[in-house]
Structure formats: C-alpha cells, structure tokens
mmCIF file of C-alpha atoms and ligand atoms in Angstrom:
data_model
loop_
_atom_site.group_PDB
_atom_site.id
_atom_site.type_symbol
_atom_site.label_atom_id
_atom_site.label_comp_id
_atom_site.label_asym_id
_atom_site.label_seq_id
_atom_site.Cartn_x
_atom_site.Cartn_y
_atom_site.Cartn_z
ATOM 1 C CA MET A 1 32.470 12.249 165.782
ATOM 2 C CA LYS A 2 34.652 14.861 164.801
ATOM 3 C CA LYS A 3 38.505 15.007 163.444
ATOM 4 C CA ASN A 4 41.056 14.423 165.494
ATOM 5 C CA GLU A 5 38.799 13.504 168.522
ATOM 6 C CA CYS A 6 39.746 10.541 169.463
ATOM 7 C CA ILE A 7 42.829 7.815 169.487
ATOM 8 C CA GLY A 8 42.010 4.160 167.960
ATOM 9 C CA VAL A 9 43.485 1.550 170.028
ATOM 10 C CA PHE A 10 42.813 -2.374 168.838
ATOM 11 C CA ASP A 11 43.628 -6.050 169.534
ATOM 12 C CA SER A 12 42.502 -9.346 169.437
ATOM 13 C CA GLY A 13 40.483 -9.230 172.196
ATOM 14 C CA ILE A 14 41.177 -7.978 176.311
ATOM 15 C CA GLY A 15 44.752 -8.236 176.096
ATOM 16 C CA GLY A 16 45.052 -4.436 174.301
ATOM 17 C CA ALA A 17 43.606 -3.480 177.866
ATOM 18 C CA THR A 18 46.502 -3.502 178.754
ATOM 19 C CA VAL A 19 48.349 -1.335 176.911
ATOM 20 C CA LEU A 20 45.459 1.423 176.786
ATOM 21 C CA LYS A 21 45.749 1.402 181.017
ATOM 22 C CA GLU A 22 49.214 2.732 180.414
ATOM 23 C CA ILE A 23 47.957 5.322 178.200
ATOM 24 C CA LEU A 24 45.200 6.324 180.282
ATOM 25 C CA LYS A 25 47.899 7.090 182.794
ATOM 26 C CA LEU A 26 49.666 9.828 180.818
ATOM 27 C CA LEU A 27 47.366 10.756 178.361
ATOM 28 C CA PRO A 28 44.227 10.505 180.580
ATOM 29 C CA ASN A 29 41.834 13.329 178.599
ATOM 30 C CA GLU A 30 41.807 11.629 175.392
ATOM 31 C CA ASN A 31 38.512 10.070 174.141
ATOM 32 C CA TYR A 32 39.320 6.170 172.878
ATOM 33 C CA LEU A 33 38.219 4.072 170.624
ATOM 34 C CA PHE A 34 38.473 0.892 171.978
ATOM 35 C CA TYR A 35 38.449 -2.233 169.126
ATOM 36 C CA SER A 36 38.193 -5.495 170.788
ATOM 37 C CA ASP A 37 38.812 -7.729 167.685
ATOM 38 C CA SER A 38 37.454 -11.774 169.829
ATOM 39 C CA ILE A 39 36.169 -12.868 166.992
ATOM 40 C CA ASN A 40 39.120 -13.650 165.465
ATOM 41 C CA ASN A 41 41.202 -13.947 168.169
ATOM 42 C CA PRO A 42 43.438 -15.643 168.053
ATOM 43 C CA TYR A 43 46.100 -13.636 166.166
ATOM 44 C CA GLY A 44 49.074 -15.494 166.323
ATOM 45 C CA ASP A 45 48.377 -18.482 164.955
ATOM 46 C CA LYS A 46 47.342 -16.917 161.162
ATOM 47 C CA SER A 47 49.081 -16.344 158.177
ATOM 48 C CA ASP A 48 50.590 -12.793 157.204
ATOM 49 C CA GLU A 49 48.163 -12.054 154.686
ATOM 50 C CA THR A 50 44.919 -12.678 157.103
ATOM 51 C CA ILE A 51 46.255 -10.325 159.674
ATOM 52 C CA ILE A 52 46.869 -8.086 157.057
ATOM 53 C CA ASP A 53 43.630 -7.867 155.654
ATOM 54 C CA ILE A 54 42.203 -8.058 159.565
ATOM 55 C CA CYS A 55 44.072 -4.997 160.605
ATOM 56 C CA ASP A 56 43.577 -3.189 157.188
ATOM 57 C CA ASN A 57 39.637 -3.536 157.703
ATOM 58 C CA ILE A 58 40.177 -2.024 161.283
ATOM 59 C CA VAL A 59 42.283 0.745 160.218
ATOM 60 C CA LYS A 60 39.513 1.722 157.645
ATOM 61 C CA GLU A 61 36.571 1.742 160.725
ATOM 62 C CA PHE A 62 39.340 3.810 162.537
ATOM 63 C CA ILE A 63 40.168 6.045 160.018
ATOM 64 C CA GLU A 64 35.849 6.780 158.949
ATOM 65 C CA LYS A 65 35.824 8.127 162.348
ATOM 66 C CA ASN A 66 38.635 10.125 161.909
ATOM 67 C CA VAL A 67 40.524 9.002 164.545
ATOM 68 C CA LYS A 68 43.629 11.194 164.853
ATOM 69 C CA ALA A 69 46.057 8.087 165.750
ATOM 70 C CA ILE A 70 45.956 4.458 165.640
ATOM 71 C CA VAL A 71 47.640 2.381 168.413
ATOM 72 C CA ILE A 72 48.366 -1.200 167.564
ATOM 73 C CA ALA A 73 47.989 -3.169 170.856
ATOM 74 C CA CYS A 74 49.079 -6.907 169.524
ATOM 75 C CA ASN A 75 52.548 -7.585 169.361
ATOM 76 C CA THR A 76 50.981 -10.084 166.489
ATOM 77 C CA ALA A 77 49.383 -7.376 164.451
ATOM 78 C CA SER A 78 52.470 -4.658 164.767
ATOM 79 C CA ALA A 79 54.587 -8.213 163.376
ATOM 80 C CA LYS A 80 53.173 -8.775 160.785
ATOM 81 C CA ALA A 81 51.301 -6.125 159.805
ATOM 82 C CA VAL A 82 52.576 -2.058 160.617
ATOM 83 C CA ASN A 83 54.840 -2.207 157.676
ATOM 84 C CA TYR A 84 51.879 -2.412 155.397
ATOM 85 C CA LEU A 85 49.757 0.335 157.248
ATOM 86 C CA ARG A 86 52.424 2.490 157.287
ATOM 87 C CA LYS A 87 52.862 1.823 153.360
ATOM 88 C CA HIS A 88 49.419 2.492 152.667
ATOM 89 C CA TYR A 89 48.035 4.852 154.931
ATOM 90 C CA PRO A 90 51.193 7.504 155.068
ATOM 91 C CA GLU A 91 48.736 10.316 156.488
ATOM 92 C CA GLN A 92 48.085 8.445 159.635
ATOM 93 C CA ILE A 93 50.195 8.288 162.760
ATOM 94 C CA PHE A 94 50.661 4.564 164.027
ATOM 95 C CA ILE A 95 51.909 3.813 167.520
ATOM 96 C CA ALA A 96 52.653 0.131 167.738
ATOM 97 C CA ILE A 97 53.921 -2.537 170.102
ATOM 98 C CA GLU A 98 56.554 -4.747 170.372
ATOM 99 C CA PRO A 99 58.193 -7.291 172.894
ATOM 100 C CA ALA A 100 60.299 -5.053 175.515
ATOM 101 C CA TYR A 101 63.576 -6.432 174.306
ATOM 102 C CA LYS A 102 65.532 -3.531 173.530
ATOM 103 C CA MET A 103 64.325 -2.654 177.327
ATOM 104 C CA VAL A 104 65.793 -5.988 178.360
ATOM 105 C CA HIS A 105 69.853 -4.447 176.224
ATOM 106 C CA ASP A 106 68.812 -1.415 177.861
ATOM 107 C CA LEU A 107 68.715 -2.423 181.664
ATOM 108 C CA ALA A 108 69.622 -6.231 181.957
ATOM 109 C CA TYR A 109 71.302 -7.400 179.322
ATOM 110 C CA ASP A 110 73.545 -9.623 181.537
ATOM 111 C CA LYS A 111 70.747 -11.584 182.521
ATOM 112 C CA THR A 112 69.018 -14.988 181.931
ATOM 113 C CA THR A 113 65.738 -14.252 179.419
ATOM 114 C CA LEU A 114 62.885 -15.859 178.594
ATOM 115 C CA VAL A 115 61.050 -13.870 175.941
ATOM 116 C CA MET A 116 57.383 -14.982 175.912
ATOM 117 C CA ALA A 117 55.022 -14.382 172.526
ATOM 118 C CA THR A 118 52.681 -15.727 170.154
ATOM 119 C CA LYS A 119 53.848 -18.099 167.302
ATOM 120 C CA GLY A 120 53.353 -15.285 164.690
ATOM 121 C CA THR A 121 55.216 -12.668 166.681
ATOM 122 C CA ILE A 122 58.579 -15.008 166.935
ATOM 123 C CA GLU A 123 58.623 -16.330 163.658
ATOM 124 C CA SER A 124 58.119 -13.045 162.099
ATOM 125 C CA GLU A 125 60.989 -10.891 160.416
ATOM 126 C CA LYS A 126 60.163 -7.613 162.202
ATOM 127 C CA PHE A 127 61.023 -9.838 165.785
ATOM 128 C CA HIS A 128 64.142 -10.971 164.398
ATOM 129 C CA ARG A 129 65.699 -8.192 162.970
ATOM 130 C CA LEU A 130 64.816 -6.656 167.300
ATOM 131 C CA TYR A 131 66.423 -10.424 168.438
ATOM 132 C CA GLU A 132 69.423 -9.863 166.106
ATOM 133 C CA LYS A 133 70.005 -6.378 166.988
ATOM 134 C CA TYR A 134 69.860 -6.656 170.998
ATOM 135 C CA ASP A 135 70.631 -10.710 171.784
ATOM 136 C CA ASN A 136 72.034 -10.949 174.348
ATOM 137 C CA LYS A 137 72.988 -14.677 174.148
ATOM 138 C CA LYS A 138 71.422 -15.797 177.116
ATOM 139 C CA THR A 139 68.191 -16.090 175.547
ATOM 140 C CA HIS A 140 65.184 -18.424 175.130
ATOM 141 C CA LEU A 141 62.305 -17.682 172.876
ATOM 142 C CA LEU A 142 58.878 -19.238 173.828
ATOM 143 C CA GLU A 143 56.217 -19.862 171.566
ATOM 144 C CA CYS A 144 53.020 -19.954 173.976
ATOM 145 C CA LYS A 145 50.685 -21.133 171.944
ATOM 146 C CA GLY A 146 47.135 -21.454 172.851
ATOM 147 C CA LEU A 147 48.165 -18.697 176.329
ATOM 148 C CA ALA A 148 46.631 -15.805 174.518
ATOM 149 C CA ASP A 149 43.319 -18.035 173.967
ATOM 150 C CA VAL A 150 42.690 -18.899 177.214
ATOM 151 C CA ILE A 151 43.462 -15.521 178.138
ATOM 152 C CA GLU A 152 40.924 -13.911 176.100
ATOM 153 C CA GLU A 153 38.460 -17.265 177.770
ATOM 154 C CA GLY A 154 39.279 -15.929 181.164
ATOM 155 C CA ASN A 155 38.803 -19.224 182.738
ATOM 156 C CA LYS A 156 41.082 -19.271 185.858
ATOM 157 C CA VAL A 157 41.960 -23.061 185.933
ATOM 158 C CA LYS A 158 42.226 -23.224 182.556
ATOM 159 C CA ILE A 159 45.018 -20.298 183.047
ATOM 160 C CA LYS A 160 47.205 -22.243 185.724
ATOM 161 C CA SER A 161 46.744 -25.316 184.607
ATOM 162 C CA TYR A 162 47.763 -23.624 180.832
ATOM 163 C CA LEU A 163 51.028 -22.164 182.648
ATOM 164 C CA GLU A 164 51.745 -24.909 185.155
ATOM 165 C CA GLU A 165 51.829 -27.593 182.248
ATOM 166 C CA ASN A 166 53.977 -24.969 179.343
ATOM 167 C CA LEU A 167 56.288 -23.149 182.293
ATOM 168 C CA ALA A 168 56.811 -25.125 185.062
ATOM 169 C CA ASP A 169 60.666 -26.858 182.978
ATOM 170 C CA TYR A 170 61.533 -22.736 182.995
ATOM 171 C CA ARG A 171 61.256 -22.777 186.485
ATOM 172 C CA GLY A 172 64.262 -21.235 188.502
ATOM 173 C CA LYS A 173 66.488 -20.663 184.611
ATOM 174 C CA TYR A 174 65.094 -17.510 183.945
ATOM 175 C CA GLU A 175 66.102 -13.882 185.619
ATOM 176 C CA ASN A 176 63.931 -12.024 183.564
ATOM 177 C CA VAL A 177 60.543 -12.558 181.453
ATOM 178 C CA VAL A 178 59.719 -10.520 178.153
ATOM 179 C CA LEU A 179 55.912 -10.170 178.010
ATOM 180 C CA GLY A 180 55.819 -9.948 174.096
ATOM 181 C CA CYS A 181 51.835 -10.587 173.933
ATOM 182 C CA THR A 182 49.445 -7.898 175.465
ATOM 183 C CA HIS A 183 48.058 -10.808 177.234
ATOM 184 C CA TYR A 184 49.972 -11.508 179.499
ATOM 185 C CA PRO A 185 50.287 -8.824 181.711
ATOM 186 C CA LEU A 186 46.796 -10.096 182.428
ATOM 187 C CA VAL A 187 48.027 -13.170 183.781
ATOM 188 C CA GLN A 188 51.485 -11.700 185.375
ATOM 189 C CA SER A 189 50.941 -12.417 189.229
ATOM 190 C CA GLU A 190 50.303 -16.640 188.083
ATOM 191 C CA ILE A 191 53.136 -16.487 185.233
ATOM 192 C CA LYS A 192 54.847 -15.324 188.578
ATOM 193 C CA ASP A 193 53.849 -18.454 191.111
ATOM 194 C CA VAL A 194 54.824 -20.617 188.196
ATOM 195 C CA LEU A 195 58.353 -19.539 187.153
ATOM 196 C CA GLY A 196 59.555 -18.043 190.893
ATOM 197 C CA ASN A 197 61.383 -14.146 191.501
ATOM 198 C CA VAL A 198 61.763 -12.833 187.614
ATOM 199 C CA GLN A 199 61.577 -9.075 186.522
ATOM 200 C CA PHE A 200 58.846 -8.630 184.095
ATOM 201 C CA PHE A 201 59.245 -6.155 180.839
ATOM 202 C CA ASN A 202 56.515 -4.743 178.689
ATOM 203 C CA GLY A 203 56.515 -2.828 176.236
ATOM 204 C CA ALA A 204 53.477 -1.202 176.849
ATOM 205 C CA PRO A 205 54.365 2.267 179.167
ATOM 206 C CA ASN A 206 57.215 2.962 176.748
ATOM 207 C CA LEU A 207 54.616 2.806 173.910
ATOM 208 C CA ALA A 208 52.517 5.135 175.707
ATOM 209 C CA LYS A 209 55.570 7.540 176.405
ATOM 210 C CA HIS A 210 56.259 7.269 172.885
ATOM 211 C CA LEU A 211 52.426 8.340 171.807
ATOM 212 C CA LYS A 212 52.666 11.342 174.034
ATOM 213 C CA LYS A 213 55.870 12.626 172.048
ATOM 214 C CA VAL A 214 54.050 11.752 168.805
ATOM 215 C CA LEU A 215 50.777 13.870 169.823
ATOM 216 C CA GLU A 216 52.857 16.721 171.477
ATOM 217 C CA ASP A 217 55.352 16.884 168.584
ATOM 218 C CA ASN A 218 51.749 16.865 166.213
ATOM 219 C CA ASP A 219 49.897 19.266 168.295
ATOM 220 C CA LEU A 220 47.193 16.790 168.881
ATOM 221 C CA VAL A 221 46.774 16.464 172.644
ATOM 222 C CA SER A 222 43.422 17.201 173.987
ATOM 223 C CA GLU A 223 42.802 20.565 175.215
ATOM 224 C CA SER A 224 40.729 19.095 177.271
ATOM 225 C CA THR A 225 40.804 19.321 181.165
ATOM 226 C CA HIS A 226 38.050 16.838 181.733
ATOM 227 C CA LYS A 227 38.723 12.825 181.778
ATOM 228 C CA GLY A 228 37.912 11.641 178.809
ATOM 229 C CA THR A 229 36.100 8.801 177.147
ATOM 230 C CA ILE A 230 36.168 5.065 176.295
ATOM 231 C CA GLN A 231 34.202 3.357 173.485
ATOM 232 C CA PHE A 232 34.617 -0.013 173.830
ATOM 233 C CA ILE A 233 33.541 -1.983 170.975
ATOM 234 C CA ASP A 234 33.760 -6.153 170.798
ATOM 235 C CA SER A 235 33.858 -7.541 167.621
ATOM 236 C CA SER A 236 31.543 -10.626 169.093
ATOM 237 C CA ASN A 237 29.566 -8.092 170.905
ATOM 238 C CA SER A 238 30.176 -10.175 174.367
ATOM 239 C CA LYS A 239 28.460 -8.374 176.969
ATOM 240 C CA THR A 240 31.074 -10.402 179.382
ATOM 241 C CA LYS A 241 33.986 -9.104 178.007
ATOM 242 C CA VAL A 242 32.696 -5.492 178.056
ATOM 243 C CA GLN A 243 32.367 -5.888 181.537
ATOM 244 C CA ARG A 244 35.447 -7.357 181.738
ATOM 245 C CA PHE A 245 37.877 -4.383 180.133
ATOM 246 C CA PHE A 246 36.161 -1.590 182.043
ATOM 247 C CA ASN A 247 37.176 -3.597 185.270
ATOM 248 C CA TYR A 248 40.142 -4.376 184.623
ATOM 249 C CA ILE A 249 40.713 -0.606 182.847
ATOM 250 C CA ASN A 250 38.873 0.844 186.339
ATOM 251 C CA GLU A 251 41.005 -1.258 189.110
HETATM 252 N N1 LIG B 1 47.559 -9.948 171.594
HETATM 253 C C1 LIG B 1 47.982 -10.288 171.038
HETATM 254 C C2 LIG B 1 49.719 -10.285 170.855
HETATM 255 O O1 LIG B 1 50.040 -9.240 171.610
HETATM 256 C C3 LIG B 1 48.003 -11.636 170.522
HETATM 257 C C4 LIG B 1 46.842 -12.778 170.810
HETATM 258 C C5 LIG B 1 46.352 -13.520 169.541
HETATM 259 O O2 LIG B 1 47.389 -14.408 169.725
HETATM 260 O O3 LIG B 1 45.344 -13.222 169.564
HETATM 261 O O4 LIG B 1 50.381 -10.777 170.291
#
C-alpha cells in the first residue's frame, strides 16, 4: 500500500461500523482499513493501561500500513487513549469519537437527557470534562455494563432482554438519549421500543464532517472519482463478523 492511500478505522468490534457508515456518506471515494478488535471486546471494563496498550498496538500496525488518518471509532478508546496517542504520534492525524453531549447542549439543552455509555467512558476524565462543560442539570449518566458485549454477539433475544431489564425504569422519563458507545446505534430501534419516543444523539455524523475538513485542510482528500475500497480485519478471525459488517455497511 502506497503512502496516504487509506484511512484506518478501529473499534473493539462491529460498533465502529456505525461510524464508518457516516464517513462513507461524505467520503465515499476514500479507501478504508477497518480493524474490528473483537478478541479484546469489551473495552468498556478494561483499565486505562490495558486500553492504551491495545490502542498503541493497533496504531503501530496502521502506521506501518501508511494510513493517512486514524479514526478511533470507539468512545471508550477515545476517552482513555487519544491523549496518549496524540502525544506519542504527533505527526499522525487522529480523529476520535466522543459522546454527543455538546450536541444536546446546542440543540436540546432544556430537555431531560439520558447518556448511555460504557463504564470506561463514563468514568473517564475526558468525558467528565465534556459533561461538566455542557451539563444541563437534567442528565442521568447510565453505565450500560455488558450491552456492547451482547450487541457484539448479535443475539437478538439477548439484546431485547438486556434492554428490557436495564432500560425499562427509564421509560417516559427522558426526552434525549445520547448513544455514547458506537455499538448502540446498531440497536437504536430496539432501544426506542423500550424507552418510547426519545430523540437520539450520535456523534458519528459530526465526526465524519470533522474528518472531511481535516483531510481538506491537509490536502489529503482522495482525488479518485470512483468508490473506494473497504478492507475489514477482525482480530478473532470471525467469518460471520465479516458478513455482518458488510451487510450493515451496504444496507
Ligand atoms: N464501541 C465501544 C465504544 O464506543 C466500546 C464497546 C466495548 O466496551 O468494547 O465505547
């Protein structure tokens, strides 16, 4: 692969596909290398040191492949590792997802808000800075322990029963829901079935706009007039994951 030919995107599994899907709407002619680190899923319960170590190895691989930008399509990895990565790889462009809590501030500040995210994201310093800056005083932070795991596994019955057991108490109490983990948009309609008529906030569309702007500013946008390629690598070599990934991306 020649220098600057592709954009690296990674997550602890299939969740990052929800980010890539938004990116493809704005940058269809780029080539992508998507790394689904499902062998290490979930990231949400791991220590800062472990996550930094995992992300560092993925970034090293990406850099060896000469990616022109790296998208951290995982809120937990962004929250815990992006500062380290930016410091250790100052030449590298990193675009990192974060829970769309500023979007709530900008668009629906006066409404009751439920932030759904992993334990790791909610406990992180990075998220706390964001939360304190935009706190609307009507927000509940909900650690959805185990939700990314059941979504990764893809068993619809388990997903439904997880959501019923863990979200039913919040039904009718919240108007905004921040999907603060990239796995959650995959089950947005199932979340709605339990929570009722809520407005969802997802950071991926803004991340895609930001990525486009950064590529433009650095003169790195592909000049190709054809649809780019997507290479999918799953760290547990799951065949079903490949299928699921491309079905979702192409649907
Ligand atoms: N998709 C990831 C996120 O956005 C995390 C899921 C996990 O716990 O591995 O936070």
